[in-house]
Amino acid sequence: MVTSHYIKIFFLIFLTDLRRLYNRFYWVFYRYSHNHELNFITKRRLNVCLVGIVVSIISIITCMIYFPMKAFLTDGISPDILSWIRYILLIHILLGFIGCINRYERAIQPEDYEIIIGSPVPAFLFVVNRFVLQNLLSVLSLFLFLFLPLCISAAFASKVSWCSLIVFPIVGMLYILFYSSICGVVGYIGYYIMHRWKWTQISIFSNSVFFTIFGFLASFPLMSWVLDRTSLSEARVVLLIRGIAESNWVPTNLFIEAIRTFIAGKPFFLMVFVLCIVVSFITFLVFCRLNRFISVKPMLQIRMKRENRYRYLHSLYLRLLNSLPNEYRFILDKDIKSLTRISEMFRYRIIKILYLFSLTSGLFIGLGMNGVQNFVSDTSLLITFVILSSILSSLIGTGLLGVTSIDSESTNINLFLQRGFDPKKLIISKVLLQVIVLLFSSTFFLLVISLALSLPMYAISIGLSINMIVSIVYGAIQVQVTAVYPRFDWEHYSEIGRSPRSVTLENVLTGVYFIFILQGIGALITLHYFNDISAFMMFSWSIIWCLLVGVLLLGYMYIFLERKGTRHWEGYR
Amino acid sequence: MNLLTVNQVGKSYEEYRVLDGMSLSIKEGEIYGLLGPNGAGKSTLLKIISGLLSFDQGEVKIEETSLLAQPLEYKKLIGYVPDHPFLYNYLTAREYLAFISGLWGINEKGLIEGVLSTVRLAERGDTLITTYSHGMKQKLSIAAALLTKPRILILDEPLTGFDPPSAKFMKDFLREYVKAGNSVLVTTHILEVAQHFCDRVGIIGEGKLVQELDQLGAFDSFEDLVISVMEESA
């Protein structure tokens, strides 16, 4: 009785959240209608258009893969290809673990805390639901545009009955349930570790040390193992992962086996299918069970610091602030206060960044020590610094966006706009703050890693120069994209500065920057390798190249922002 | 007869003691106003009474149903309307109310239409909540609270954001509501509203109930009296 009630409530929450997403999608069209009503006819037309687009894409992909699939099925699935499919699915699950703590945190600190706690429904149903929905959406396109066409073309090619097509979505749904639940279990464990102790300075420090050692232990022996081989193509790590993927005991292989035996028409299929159901539901039940012991928390619990223990720093900051022009000073002052009088949300983000940084440092120190012992040269140092600076800037910059993005102003944006304040000044002060904090913190982290590896002074100075340029470019881009695509009506704090369009633009721009500087540095390394330029010239030109590409990119962003303007912000008022 | 009883409730945020042995009771058919300076603990008390916030000591019950012993039964008897209610912006009012009734397992036909008409939102029921004004959101939040037919309605600053006709309508509605044997607990900073709308008021200071006043219409200088009590307790 209780279980059936839970299932009913589970689907109610699920469908309501889907409805919210659906309405949000249509809101893009309706927000400009004169009365904001959800007009039934227009909605139906849009639905037809949307379904038409999805069906046509699926049909085209199905047609494209029909003949290869037919040839594939006629020849039989070769063990080599099968092992690659298994390998890909395992990697897909492992990739799902990235960011699962974030997704779990989003579910455990919901925006509708009051509704959840005020209702008679156990909070864990909401948490599980939200987590599954997030994962479902993240794999939906994969499911619709890859898995489904593959299955339809396989069904056509193997001439199985039309009714049997139902098997494919069922197996797909079971896989999604398994995927969500296993990611949920990992997210729960990660979240539990992060909240195991109260955040005291000692616990933060000990956790950071733990993550550094963990990262080091993960990378040092692994790299030694890889370097021990004569040829990197035979790297044991790859073989190890592929070996795991081959194992019949890995649950992901059950889903592949279910599809394979079904297409081949083997009676063995039913047994595998039942196993898939059992595995998915057991994992899901474990996830549900774990969540029964955790309580949801309200979003944005602001706690103010009661004392200012850093008086000297504070007076220094005030002196610096006073030297700035007045119109920037008050925005910077407000944002710096937000940063220092840390809210629960921001503190959490910073601690998470610190842990991620500790892990990254451990990994890099482990790799670096191997490199120093085995093969590292001046040229590989350059590449390492570029990668490390990019990772640091991405990690820290994203954490800062809670305060430094344009979205963070929310409805307060009206305070600026209605008073005729130039929005450009707001953007500049936000960029300034982001860049300064990013620059100082990434420099500090880079110094720690460099000193831990006992790198020579010239290497450290090159690293710092590259890091400075990368931090400025990344920091400026991270804030500017939120000005291009702001979202002031965010519901959950994790959405601040992370609107889908701004994230996409940021990824494109930082990706372009990263690729360009790597290509340039690669070309310089090649020239140095053939003794066309000296090491000094290689380093100097690499730094100049990073600077040049950065200036061009920021110039482009400046022009883009100028053209785009801030008129579109008004739509959010 | 007492409908709501709050007995010696205490609540701390880290070292800061917000409520310290808070006690009050509300009778059937009564509109009770909670007054006090900013930060006195009014909203905290309301959240505790509505079961949103845990407390360190004391007891809260509606008639004989205790919040600690029978939380689910207790929650059915209470309807809470916060000053800034969280509503799903991308649902329509009807969808939102359908969701809330689903959570409570309510299948009564016509109930959603009934509460929407009660708060005069029926005509905008198919509009997304994101387009609503603050007053409309308050009305919808009241409608959601009414779905479970609670014995006591708790409203945090209920008349803020209402236009005069809506405010008049809301006051009339709450008067009718208490006539049916229910009770209303409100917080407000507008002393005129407290004097003319409430049957009894309690003034909070230093985490305790400092004074209770009834027969409010009889006071000539109600405002001065309340302010002097607040200043004495500060």
XYZ file of C-alpha atoms in Angstrom, chain A residues 37-38, chain B residues 92-95 97 110-128 132 135-137 139-141 143-144 166 169-170:
38
model
C -2.015 33.015 -22.126
C -1.028 29.515 -23.159
C -0.139 27.476 -14.389
C -2.192 28.029 -11.235
C -4.392 25.013 -12.021
C -1.363 22.798 -12.662
C -2.877 23.285 -7.380
C -14.285 20.717 -8.021
C -11.978 21.532 -5.103
C -9.345 23.233 -7.240
C -11.959 25.326 -9.030
C -13.517 26.117 -5.673
C -10.344 27.457 -4.069
C -9.431 29.347 -7.240
C -12.826 31.061 -7.175
C -12.471 31.728 -3.462
C -9.304 33.729 -4.044
C -10.658 35.183 -7.317
C -8.039 33.652 -9.552
C -10.258 31.392 -11.663
C -9.954 33.597 -14.742
C -6.141 33.549 -14.657
C -5.941 29.866 -13.751
C -4.380 28.849 -17.057
C -1.711 31.520 -17.038
C 1.852 30.779 -16.051
C 1.633 36.929 -11.734
C -0.491 39.878 -4.727
C -1.661 37.184 -7.145
C 1.112 34.886 -5.990
C -3.575 34.593 -3.396
C -2.431 31.413 -5.112
C -0.388 30.462 -2.092
C -5.476 28.793 -2.382
C -2.866 26.032 -2.085
C -7.933 42.612 -2.947
C -11.599 40.933 -0.132
C -8.877 39.050 1.749
